[in-house]
XYZ file of C-alpha atoms in Angstrom:
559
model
C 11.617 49.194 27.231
C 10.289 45.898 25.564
C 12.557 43.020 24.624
C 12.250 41.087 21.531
C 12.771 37.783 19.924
C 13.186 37.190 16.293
C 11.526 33.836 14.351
C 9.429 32.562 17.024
C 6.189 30.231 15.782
C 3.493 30.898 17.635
C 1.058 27.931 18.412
C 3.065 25.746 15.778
C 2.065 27.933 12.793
C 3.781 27.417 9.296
C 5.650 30.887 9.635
C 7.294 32.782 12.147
C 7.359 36.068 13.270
C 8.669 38.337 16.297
C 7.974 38.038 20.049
C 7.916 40.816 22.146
C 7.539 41.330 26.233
C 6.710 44.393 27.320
C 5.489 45.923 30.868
C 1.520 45.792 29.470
C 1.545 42.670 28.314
C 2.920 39.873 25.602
C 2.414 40.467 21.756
C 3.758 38.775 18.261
C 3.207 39.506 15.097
C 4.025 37.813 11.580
C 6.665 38.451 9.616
C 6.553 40.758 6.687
C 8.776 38.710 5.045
C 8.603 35.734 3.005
C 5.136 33.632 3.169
C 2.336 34.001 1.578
C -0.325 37.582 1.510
C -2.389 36.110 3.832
C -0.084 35.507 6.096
C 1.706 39.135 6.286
C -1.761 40.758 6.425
C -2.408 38.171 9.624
C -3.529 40.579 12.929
C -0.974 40.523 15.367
C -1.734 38.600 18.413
C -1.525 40.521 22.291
C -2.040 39.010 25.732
C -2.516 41.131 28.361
C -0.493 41.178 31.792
C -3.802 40.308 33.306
C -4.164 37.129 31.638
C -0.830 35.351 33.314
C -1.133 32.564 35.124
C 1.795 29.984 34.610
C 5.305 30.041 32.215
C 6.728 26.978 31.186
C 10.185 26.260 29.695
C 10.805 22.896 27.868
C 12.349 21.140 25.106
C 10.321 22.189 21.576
C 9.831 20.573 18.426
C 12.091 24.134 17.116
C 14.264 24.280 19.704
C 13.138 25.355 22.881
C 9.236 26.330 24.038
C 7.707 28.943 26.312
C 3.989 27.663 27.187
C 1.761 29.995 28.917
C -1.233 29.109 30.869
C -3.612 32.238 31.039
C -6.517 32.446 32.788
C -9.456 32.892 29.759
C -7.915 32.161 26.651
C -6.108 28.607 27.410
C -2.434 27.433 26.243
C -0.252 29.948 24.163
C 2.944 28.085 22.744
C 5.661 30.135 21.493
C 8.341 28.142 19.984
C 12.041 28.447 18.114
C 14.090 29.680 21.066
C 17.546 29.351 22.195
C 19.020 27.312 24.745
C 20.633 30.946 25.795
C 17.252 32.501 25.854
C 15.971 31.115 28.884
C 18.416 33.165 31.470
C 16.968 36.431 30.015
C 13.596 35.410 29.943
C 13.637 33.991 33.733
C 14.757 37.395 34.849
C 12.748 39.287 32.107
C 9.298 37.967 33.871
C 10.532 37.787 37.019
C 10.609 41.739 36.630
C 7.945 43.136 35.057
C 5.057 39.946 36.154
C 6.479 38.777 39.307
C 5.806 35.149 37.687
C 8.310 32.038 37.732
C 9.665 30.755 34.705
C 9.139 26.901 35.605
C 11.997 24.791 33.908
C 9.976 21.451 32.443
C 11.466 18.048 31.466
C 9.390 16.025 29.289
C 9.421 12.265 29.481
C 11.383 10.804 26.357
C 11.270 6.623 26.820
C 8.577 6.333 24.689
C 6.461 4.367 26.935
C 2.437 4.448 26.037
C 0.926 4.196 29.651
C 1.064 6.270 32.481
C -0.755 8.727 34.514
C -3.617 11.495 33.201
C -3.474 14.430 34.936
C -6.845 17.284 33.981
C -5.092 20.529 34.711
C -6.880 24.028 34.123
C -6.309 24.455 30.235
C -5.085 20.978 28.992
C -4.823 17.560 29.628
C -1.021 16.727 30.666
C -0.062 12.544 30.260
C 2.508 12.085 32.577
C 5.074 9.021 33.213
C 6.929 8.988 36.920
C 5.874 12.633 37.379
C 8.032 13.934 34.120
C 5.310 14.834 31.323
C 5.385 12.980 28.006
C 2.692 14.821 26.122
C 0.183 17.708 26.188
C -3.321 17.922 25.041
C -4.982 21.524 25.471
C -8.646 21.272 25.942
C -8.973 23.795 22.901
C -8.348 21.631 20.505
C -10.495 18.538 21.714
C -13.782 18.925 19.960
C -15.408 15.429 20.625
C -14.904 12.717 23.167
C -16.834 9.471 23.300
C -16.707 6.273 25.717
C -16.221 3.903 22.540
C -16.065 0.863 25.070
C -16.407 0.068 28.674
C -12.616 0.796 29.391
C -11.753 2.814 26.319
C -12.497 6.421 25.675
C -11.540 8.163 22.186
C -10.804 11.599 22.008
C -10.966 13.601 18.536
C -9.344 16.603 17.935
C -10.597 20.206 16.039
C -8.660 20.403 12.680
C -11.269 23.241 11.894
C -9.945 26.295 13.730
C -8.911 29.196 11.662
C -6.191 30.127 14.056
C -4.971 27.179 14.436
C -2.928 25.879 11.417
C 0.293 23.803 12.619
C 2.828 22.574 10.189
C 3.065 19.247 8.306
C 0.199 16.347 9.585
C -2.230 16.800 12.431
C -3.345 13.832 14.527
C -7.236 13.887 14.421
C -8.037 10.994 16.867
C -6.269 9.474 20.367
C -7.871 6.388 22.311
C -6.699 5.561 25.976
C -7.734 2.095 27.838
C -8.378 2.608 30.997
C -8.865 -0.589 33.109
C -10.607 -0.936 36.516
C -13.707 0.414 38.045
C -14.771 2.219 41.522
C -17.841 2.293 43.824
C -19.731 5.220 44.466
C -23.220 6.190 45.750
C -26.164 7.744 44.792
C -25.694 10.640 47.015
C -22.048 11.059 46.092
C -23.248 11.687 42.658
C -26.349 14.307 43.545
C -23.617 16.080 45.949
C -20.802 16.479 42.627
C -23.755 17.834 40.702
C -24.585 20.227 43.385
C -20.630 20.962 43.548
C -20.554 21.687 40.134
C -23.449 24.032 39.628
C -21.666 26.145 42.636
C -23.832 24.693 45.534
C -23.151 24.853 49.154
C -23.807 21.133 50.713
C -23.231 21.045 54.216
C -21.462 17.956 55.502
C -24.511 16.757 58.218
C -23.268 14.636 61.043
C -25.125 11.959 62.531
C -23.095 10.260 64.887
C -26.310 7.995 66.430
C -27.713 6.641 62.965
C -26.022 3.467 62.145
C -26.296 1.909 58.912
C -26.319 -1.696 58.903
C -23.658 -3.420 56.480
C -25.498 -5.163 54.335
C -27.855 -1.858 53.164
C -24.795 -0.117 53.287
C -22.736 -2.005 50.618
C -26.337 -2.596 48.882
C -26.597 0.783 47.975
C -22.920 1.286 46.693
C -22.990 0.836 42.532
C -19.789 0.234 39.967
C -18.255 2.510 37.620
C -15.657 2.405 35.435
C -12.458 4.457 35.557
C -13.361 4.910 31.894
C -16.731 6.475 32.730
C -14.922 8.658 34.903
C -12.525 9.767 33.335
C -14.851 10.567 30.234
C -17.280 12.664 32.062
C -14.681 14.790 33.361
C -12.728 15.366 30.620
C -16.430 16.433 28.944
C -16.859 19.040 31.415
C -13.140 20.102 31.474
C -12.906 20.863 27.568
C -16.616 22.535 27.596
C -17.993 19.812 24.875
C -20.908 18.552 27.540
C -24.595 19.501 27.250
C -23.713 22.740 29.404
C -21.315 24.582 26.401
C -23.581 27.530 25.942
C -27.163 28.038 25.333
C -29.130 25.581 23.256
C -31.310 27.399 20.369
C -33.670 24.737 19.625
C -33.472 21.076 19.653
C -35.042 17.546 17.937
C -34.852 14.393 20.196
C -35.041 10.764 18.675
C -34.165 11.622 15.268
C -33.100 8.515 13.249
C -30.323 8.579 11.055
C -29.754 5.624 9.008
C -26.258 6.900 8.156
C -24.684 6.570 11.153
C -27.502 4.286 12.337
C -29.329 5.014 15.338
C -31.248 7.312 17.354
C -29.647 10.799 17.878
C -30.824 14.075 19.717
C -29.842 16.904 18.073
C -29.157 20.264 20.490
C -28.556 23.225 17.898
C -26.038 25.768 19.123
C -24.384 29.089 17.854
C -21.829 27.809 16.506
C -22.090 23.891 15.975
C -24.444 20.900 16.719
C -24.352 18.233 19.143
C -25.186 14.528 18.345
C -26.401 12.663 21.568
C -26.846 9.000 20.816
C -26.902 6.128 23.021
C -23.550 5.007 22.627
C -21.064 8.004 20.542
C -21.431 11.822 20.759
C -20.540 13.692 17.594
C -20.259 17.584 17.320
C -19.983 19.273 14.266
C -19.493 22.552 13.527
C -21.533 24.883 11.240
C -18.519 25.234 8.590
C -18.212 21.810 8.282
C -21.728 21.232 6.408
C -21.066 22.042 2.649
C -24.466 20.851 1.375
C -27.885 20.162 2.786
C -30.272 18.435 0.321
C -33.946 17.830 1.276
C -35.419 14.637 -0.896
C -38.354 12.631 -0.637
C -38.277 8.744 0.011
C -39.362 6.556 -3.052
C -41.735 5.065 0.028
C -43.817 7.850 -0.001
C -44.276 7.468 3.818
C -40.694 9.146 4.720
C -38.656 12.258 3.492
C -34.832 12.228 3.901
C -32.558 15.431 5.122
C -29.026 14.819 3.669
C -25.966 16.627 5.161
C -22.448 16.282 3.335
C -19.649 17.213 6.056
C -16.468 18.241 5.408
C -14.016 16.911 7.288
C -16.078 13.948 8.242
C -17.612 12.690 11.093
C -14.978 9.559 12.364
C -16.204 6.823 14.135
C -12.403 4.745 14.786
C -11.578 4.140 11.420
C -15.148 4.404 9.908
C -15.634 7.998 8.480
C -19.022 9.581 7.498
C -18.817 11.843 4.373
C -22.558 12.115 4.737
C -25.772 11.931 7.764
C -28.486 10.871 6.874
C -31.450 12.119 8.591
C -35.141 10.175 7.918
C -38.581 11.559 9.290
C -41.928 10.383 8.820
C -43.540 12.290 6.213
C -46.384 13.887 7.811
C -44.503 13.650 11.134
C -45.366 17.589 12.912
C -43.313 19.257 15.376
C -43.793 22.921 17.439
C -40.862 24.034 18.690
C -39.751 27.437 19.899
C -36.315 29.103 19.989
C -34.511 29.527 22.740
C -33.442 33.406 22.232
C -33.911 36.300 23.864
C -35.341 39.089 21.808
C -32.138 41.022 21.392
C -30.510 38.194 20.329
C -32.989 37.133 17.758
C -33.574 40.584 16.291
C -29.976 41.350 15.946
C -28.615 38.147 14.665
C -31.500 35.558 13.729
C -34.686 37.875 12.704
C -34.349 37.611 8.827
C -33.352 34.001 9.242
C -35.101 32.063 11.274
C -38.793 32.183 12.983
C -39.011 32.968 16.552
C -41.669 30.074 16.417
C -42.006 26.951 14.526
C -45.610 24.784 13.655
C -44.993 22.295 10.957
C -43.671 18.950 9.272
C -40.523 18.139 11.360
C -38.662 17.664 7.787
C -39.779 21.466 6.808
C -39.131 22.776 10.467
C -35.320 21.487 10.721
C -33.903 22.398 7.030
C -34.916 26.219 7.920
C -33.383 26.242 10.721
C -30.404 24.677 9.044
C -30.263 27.346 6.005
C -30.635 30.314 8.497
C -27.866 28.716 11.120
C -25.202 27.837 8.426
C -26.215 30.226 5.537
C -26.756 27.296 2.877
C -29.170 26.800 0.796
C -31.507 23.835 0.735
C -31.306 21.645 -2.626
C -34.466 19.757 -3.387
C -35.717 17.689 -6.096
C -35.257 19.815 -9.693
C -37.538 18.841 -12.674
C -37.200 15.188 -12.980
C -40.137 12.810 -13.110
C -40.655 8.790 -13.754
C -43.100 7.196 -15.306
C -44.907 6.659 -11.538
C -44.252 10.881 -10.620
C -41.335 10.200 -8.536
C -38.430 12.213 -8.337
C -36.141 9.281 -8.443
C -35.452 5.753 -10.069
C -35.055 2.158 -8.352
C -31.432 0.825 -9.281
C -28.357 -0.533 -7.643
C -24.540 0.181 -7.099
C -22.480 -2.915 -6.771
C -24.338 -5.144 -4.943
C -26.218 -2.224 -3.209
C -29.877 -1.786 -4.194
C -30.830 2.556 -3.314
C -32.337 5.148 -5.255
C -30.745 7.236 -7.945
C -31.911 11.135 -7.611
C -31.669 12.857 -11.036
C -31.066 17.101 -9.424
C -31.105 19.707 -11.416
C -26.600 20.016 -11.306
C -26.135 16.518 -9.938
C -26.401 12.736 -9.374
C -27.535 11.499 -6.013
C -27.418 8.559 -4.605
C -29.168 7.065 -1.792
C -29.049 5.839 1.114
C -25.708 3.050 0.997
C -23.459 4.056 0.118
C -24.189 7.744 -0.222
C -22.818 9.393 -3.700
C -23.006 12.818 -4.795
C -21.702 13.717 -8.678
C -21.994 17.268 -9.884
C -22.668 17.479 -13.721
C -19.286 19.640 -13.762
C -17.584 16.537 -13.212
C -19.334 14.494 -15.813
C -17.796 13.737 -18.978
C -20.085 11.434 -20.711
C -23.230 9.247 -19.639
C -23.453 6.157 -21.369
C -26.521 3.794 -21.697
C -26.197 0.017 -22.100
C -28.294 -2.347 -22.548
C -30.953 -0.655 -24.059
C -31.163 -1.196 -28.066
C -33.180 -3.823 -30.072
C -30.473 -6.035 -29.111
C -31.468 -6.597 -25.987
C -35.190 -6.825 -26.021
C -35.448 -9.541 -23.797
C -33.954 -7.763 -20.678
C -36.306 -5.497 -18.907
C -33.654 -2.991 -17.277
C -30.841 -0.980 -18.244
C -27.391 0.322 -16.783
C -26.045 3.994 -16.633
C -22.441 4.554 -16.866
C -21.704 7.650 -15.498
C -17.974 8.749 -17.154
C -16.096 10.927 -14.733
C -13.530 14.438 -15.776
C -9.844 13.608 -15.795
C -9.531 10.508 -15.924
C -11.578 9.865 -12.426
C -13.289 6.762 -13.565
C -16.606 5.765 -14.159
C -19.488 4.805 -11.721
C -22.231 2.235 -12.867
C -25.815 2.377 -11.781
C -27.952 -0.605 -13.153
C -30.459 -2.612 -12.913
C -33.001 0.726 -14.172
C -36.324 -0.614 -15.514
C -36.271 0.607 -19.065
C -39.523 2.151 -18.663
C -37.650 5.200 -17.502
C -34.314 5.308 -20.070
C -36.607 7.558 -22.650
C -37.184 9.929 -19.801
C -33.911 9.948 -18.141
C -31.833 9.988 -21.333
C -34.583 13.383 -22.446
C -34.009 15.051 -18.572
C -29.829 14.124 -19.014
C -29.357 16.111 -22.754
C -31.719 18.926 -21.781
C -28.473 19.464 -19.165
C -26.418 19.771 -21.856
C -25.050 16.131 -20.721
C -23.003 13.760 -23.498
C -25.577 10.977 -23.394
C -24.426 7.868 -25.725
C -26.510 4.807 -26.102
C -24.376 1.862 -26.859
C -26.653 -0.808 -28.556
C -29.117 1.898 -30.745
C -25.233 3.077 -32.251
C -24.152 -0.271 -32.878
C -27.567 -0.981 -34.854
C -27.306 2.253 -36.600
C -24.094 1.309 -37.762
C -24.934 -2.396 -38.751
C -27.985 -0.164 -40.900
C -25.536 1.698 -42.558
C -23.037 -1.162 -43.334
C -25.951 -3.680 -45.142
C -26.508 -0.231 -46.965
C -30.331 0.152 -45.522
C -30.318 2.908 -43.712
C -33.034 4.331 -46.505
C -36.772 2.147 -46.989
C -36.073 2.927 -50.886
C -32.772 1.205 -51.179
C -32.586 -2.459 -52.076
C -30.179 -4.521 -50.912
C -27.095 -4.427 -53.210
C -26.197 -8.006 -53.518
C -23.734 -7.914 -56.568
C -24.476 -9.427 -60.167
C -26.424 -11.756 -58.264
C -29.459 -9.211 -58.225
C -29.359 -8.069 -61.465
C -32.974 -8.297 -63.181
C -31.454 -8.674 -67.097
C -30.349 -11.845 -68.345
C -27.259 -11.619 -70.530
C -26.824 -13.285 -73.888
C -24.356 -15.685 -74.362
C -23.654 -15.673 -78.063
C -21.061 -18.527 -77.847
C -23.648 -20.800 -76.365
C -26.280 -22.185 -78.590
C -28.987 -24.684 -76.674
C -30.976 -26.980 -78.085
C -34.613 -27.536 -77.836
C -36.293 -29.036 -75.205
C -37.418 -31.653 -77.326
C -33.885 -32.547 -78.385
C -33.080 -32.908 -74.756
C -36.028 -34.988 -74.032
C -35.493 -37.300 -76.682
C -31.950 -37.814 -75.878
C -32.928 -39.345 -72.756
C -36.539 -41.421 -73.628
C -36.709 -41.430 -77.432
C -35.018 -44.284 -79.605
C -34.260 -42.001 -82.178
C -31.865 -40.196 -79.984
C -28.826 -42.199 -81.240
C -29.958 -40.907 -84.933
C -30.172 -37.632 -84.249
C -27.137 -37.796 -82.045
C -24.950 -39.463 -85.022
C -26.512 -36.875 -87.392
C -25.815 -34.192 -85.291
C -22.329 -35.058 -84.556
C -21.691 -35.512 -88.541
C -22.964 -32.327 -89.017
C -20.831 -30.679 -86.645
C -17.658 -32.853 -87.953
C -18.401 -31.087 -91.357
C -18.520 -27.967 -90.385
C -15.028 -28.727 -88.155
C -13.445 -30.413 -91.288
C -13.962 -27.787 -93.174
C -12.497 -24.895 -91.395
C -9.534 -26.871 -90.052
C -6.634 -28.221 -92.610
C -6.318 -31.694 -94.419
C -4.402 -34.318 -92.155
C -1.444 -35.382 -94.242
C -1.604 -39.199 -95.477
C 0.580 -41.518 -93.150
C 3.549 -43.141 -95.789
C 5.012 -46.661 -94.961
């Protein structure tokens, strides 16, 4: 008969469901009520008998926690049990596994140094022999010796079955100070160790080796170093987790800089620089986009990874990969032929004899099962697929695709056309003849802003603003509006209109009847003739006569 437990979270999940122990083996399952569909139709999970190794009982963040150590499948934590659980579950194992329930007590001062301790499925970080926290190796995915006493260790927020409640931690640094000396032939015997060979201890009791060669041949290394290399092999993130398909050694990526070798797995791929590591899984890549450099020497292989690549507090929404442009490469994958005919054949080629560019986007498309954008229709002036400009105060290239912006290489900027609103162009009109270039204001959906590309030689602002509306793109252009309207305010928006200018440009001269000139003989004799004063006097008589006689008699003045 089994024995149940009722709301118990299993591996810090968002919902709860019941535990049970029976004589075959361990086994919850979610439950059916409350939650969301997915998580009612969520396959139950069962551990066989076979699989126990260790049982822990601590102190939970729901109460109390039962963490099992198995043997192939790492640290199961089942969590939301009672203080009065543990009596029955001591005797409950005890019975049907022969297996100790181990009663833990965690560390709670708070302290942040302390003792590391690589156990068989997690890393345990201990203070005066009381743990304080946990880290199982599953959910490490990269590790890298950021300094000489400082390693950084990143954690997989990826995994499908493994979605704890409220915020994850994605990154954990430990300083490690001081350094040891070891030999060359200490570190050829741990590599024989570890690939399960036999090195017989060989005793030579006559041979004495002087002092000075001795000490000579001793070298330094850190605790750091140590520490890193072993925690690599411990979580399986080394060169050794699983078979390599096919790989690419010094490719350059200019975003992160350097000099990477690229191993291709299954299920991920493995960054080997100089200095940092990065391994990224296959689910993470949402878009590869193939584009040729402006250069016309290099070609460009542009990844966009979701979550990104970290790097302390320096993320990396997008790599950057540049080749040479007629750089060649023959590689073969590393498959058997079952493999490859069940799982690879209508993806990949079992052989490879090409430009390195071509050669590593297929293999790309048929690991992660995206397709490879590439430059759409657009050409300037000079038959590029892209124009000169700037962001900011960053000088790139901007890549016109056939459903998006793109912009190279820093900072890196992708805009679908479903996010565009509008696409303004300033700078452009008569107005502004004496400025060579132009901007582009790219107007972002709901309210998300606005990003600015400028400095664009206005050579290409007929083409580009032709490619944008045959997208079905809002294209405005500021200045050749504002002259249109100045046209239609002066009123000349037609070639047969005049300018209306008020009675001041009317042609016909109106008579004024009131006004009566006089010749221009009059007028010049007013002004040099002596008989002006005559004519003036006889002029002004005449005009007195006619005024005395349409006006009344002035009455005589009497004393």
């Amino acid at each position: 008969m089994s024995t149940d437990f009722d709301r118990i979270y299993l591996n810090q999940s968002k919902f709860n469901g019941r535990f049970r122990v029976a004589d075959s083996g361990l086994g919850w399952k979610a439950s059916t009520s409350g939650g969301s569909a997915a998580n009612q139709v969520k396959a139950p999970f069962l551990l066989p008998a076979t699989e126990l190794s260790t049982i822990q009982w601590s102190r939970g963040s729901r109460g109390y926690e039962l963490k099992i150590n198995t043997k192939n499948q790492g640290v199961i934590q089942l969590d939301g049990f009672s203080q009065d659980d543990f009596n029955l579950i001591k005797s409950d194992f005890h019975r049907r596994f022969s297996i100790q329930v181990e009663h833990k007590e965690h560390s709670l001062r708070g302290w942040n140094w302390g003792k590391t301790d690589l156990a068989r499925n997690e890393m345990v970080f201990a203070l005066n022999g009381k743990p304080t926290f946990e880290i199982p190796y599953n959910h490490i995915t990269n590790t890298n010796l950021t300094s000489k006493n400082e390693v950084g260790i990143e954690f997989n927020i990826q995994d499908e079955n493994y979605q704890p409640a409220g915020d994850e931690l994605v990154e954990m640094r430990f300083y490690i100070p001081g350094s040891i000396e070891y030999s060359g032939e200490d570190e050829d015997m741990l590599k024989k160790e570890e690939n399960g060979e036999v090195v017989p201890k060989e005793e030579k009791e006559d041979e004495v080796v002087p002092k000075e060669e001795k000490e000579g041949d001793l070298e330094e290394k850190s605790l750091a170093e140590t520490f890193y290399e072993e925690l690599k092999q411990k979580a399986d993130i080394g060169e050794t987790a699983g078979d390599v398909i096919v790989s690419f050694p010094e490719v350059f990526l200019a975003t992160p800089r350097g000099r990477y070798d690229i191993d291709m797995y299954k299920d991920f791929i493995r960054l080997r620089g100089k200095t940092y590591e990065y391994k990224l899984q296959y689910n993470q890549i949402q878009r590869i986009v193939s584009l040729p450099r402006a250069d016309d020497i290099h070609h460009l292989i542009v990844l966009a990874v979701d979550p990104p690549l970290r790097q302390g507090q320096t993320t990396y929404p997008f790599l950057v990969l540049q080749f040479q442009k007629d750089e060649e490469t023959e590689v073969q994958l590393n498959l058997d032929d079952k493999d490859y005919d069940e799982n690879y054949k209508d993806k990949l080629k079992r052989q490879y004899d090409a430009k390195t560019h071509i050669v590593l986007s297929h293999v790309l498309k048929g690991l992660t099962d995206r397709r490879v954008i590439v430059p759409g229709g657009y050409k300037s002036k000079y038959e590029q697929c892209a124009v000169s400009c700037s962001y900011k105060a960053n000088e790139g290239y901007l890549y016109p695709l056939d459903n998006a912006f793109f912009f190279l290489t820093k900072p890196t900027l992708y805009i679908p056309f479903s996010d565009v609103s509008s696409v303004n162009i300033s700078r452009a009109g008569q107005t502004s003849t004496s400025s060579r270039t132009f901007d582009l204001e790219i107007n972002l959906r709901l309210n998300k802003g606005s990003t600015t590309f400028g400095n664009i030689s206005k050579e290409e602002q007929q083409l580009l603003e032709n490619f944008l509306k045959s997208k079905n793109l809002r294209v405005k252009n500021e200045d050749k509006e504002a002259q249109q309207r100045l046209q239609t305010a002066l009123g000349s928006d037609s070639e047969d209109e005049d300018i209306n200018m008020g009675s001041a440009g009317e042609d016909d001269e109106s008579v004024d009847e009131d006004f009566q000139a006089s010749s221009d003989d009059g007028d010049v004799a007013e002004e040099f003739d002596s008989d002006a004063a005559a004519s003036d006097a006889s002029g002004s008589d005449s005009e007195g006569s006619d005024i005395d006689e349409s006006r009344p008699s002035k009455k005589a003045k009497t004393d």
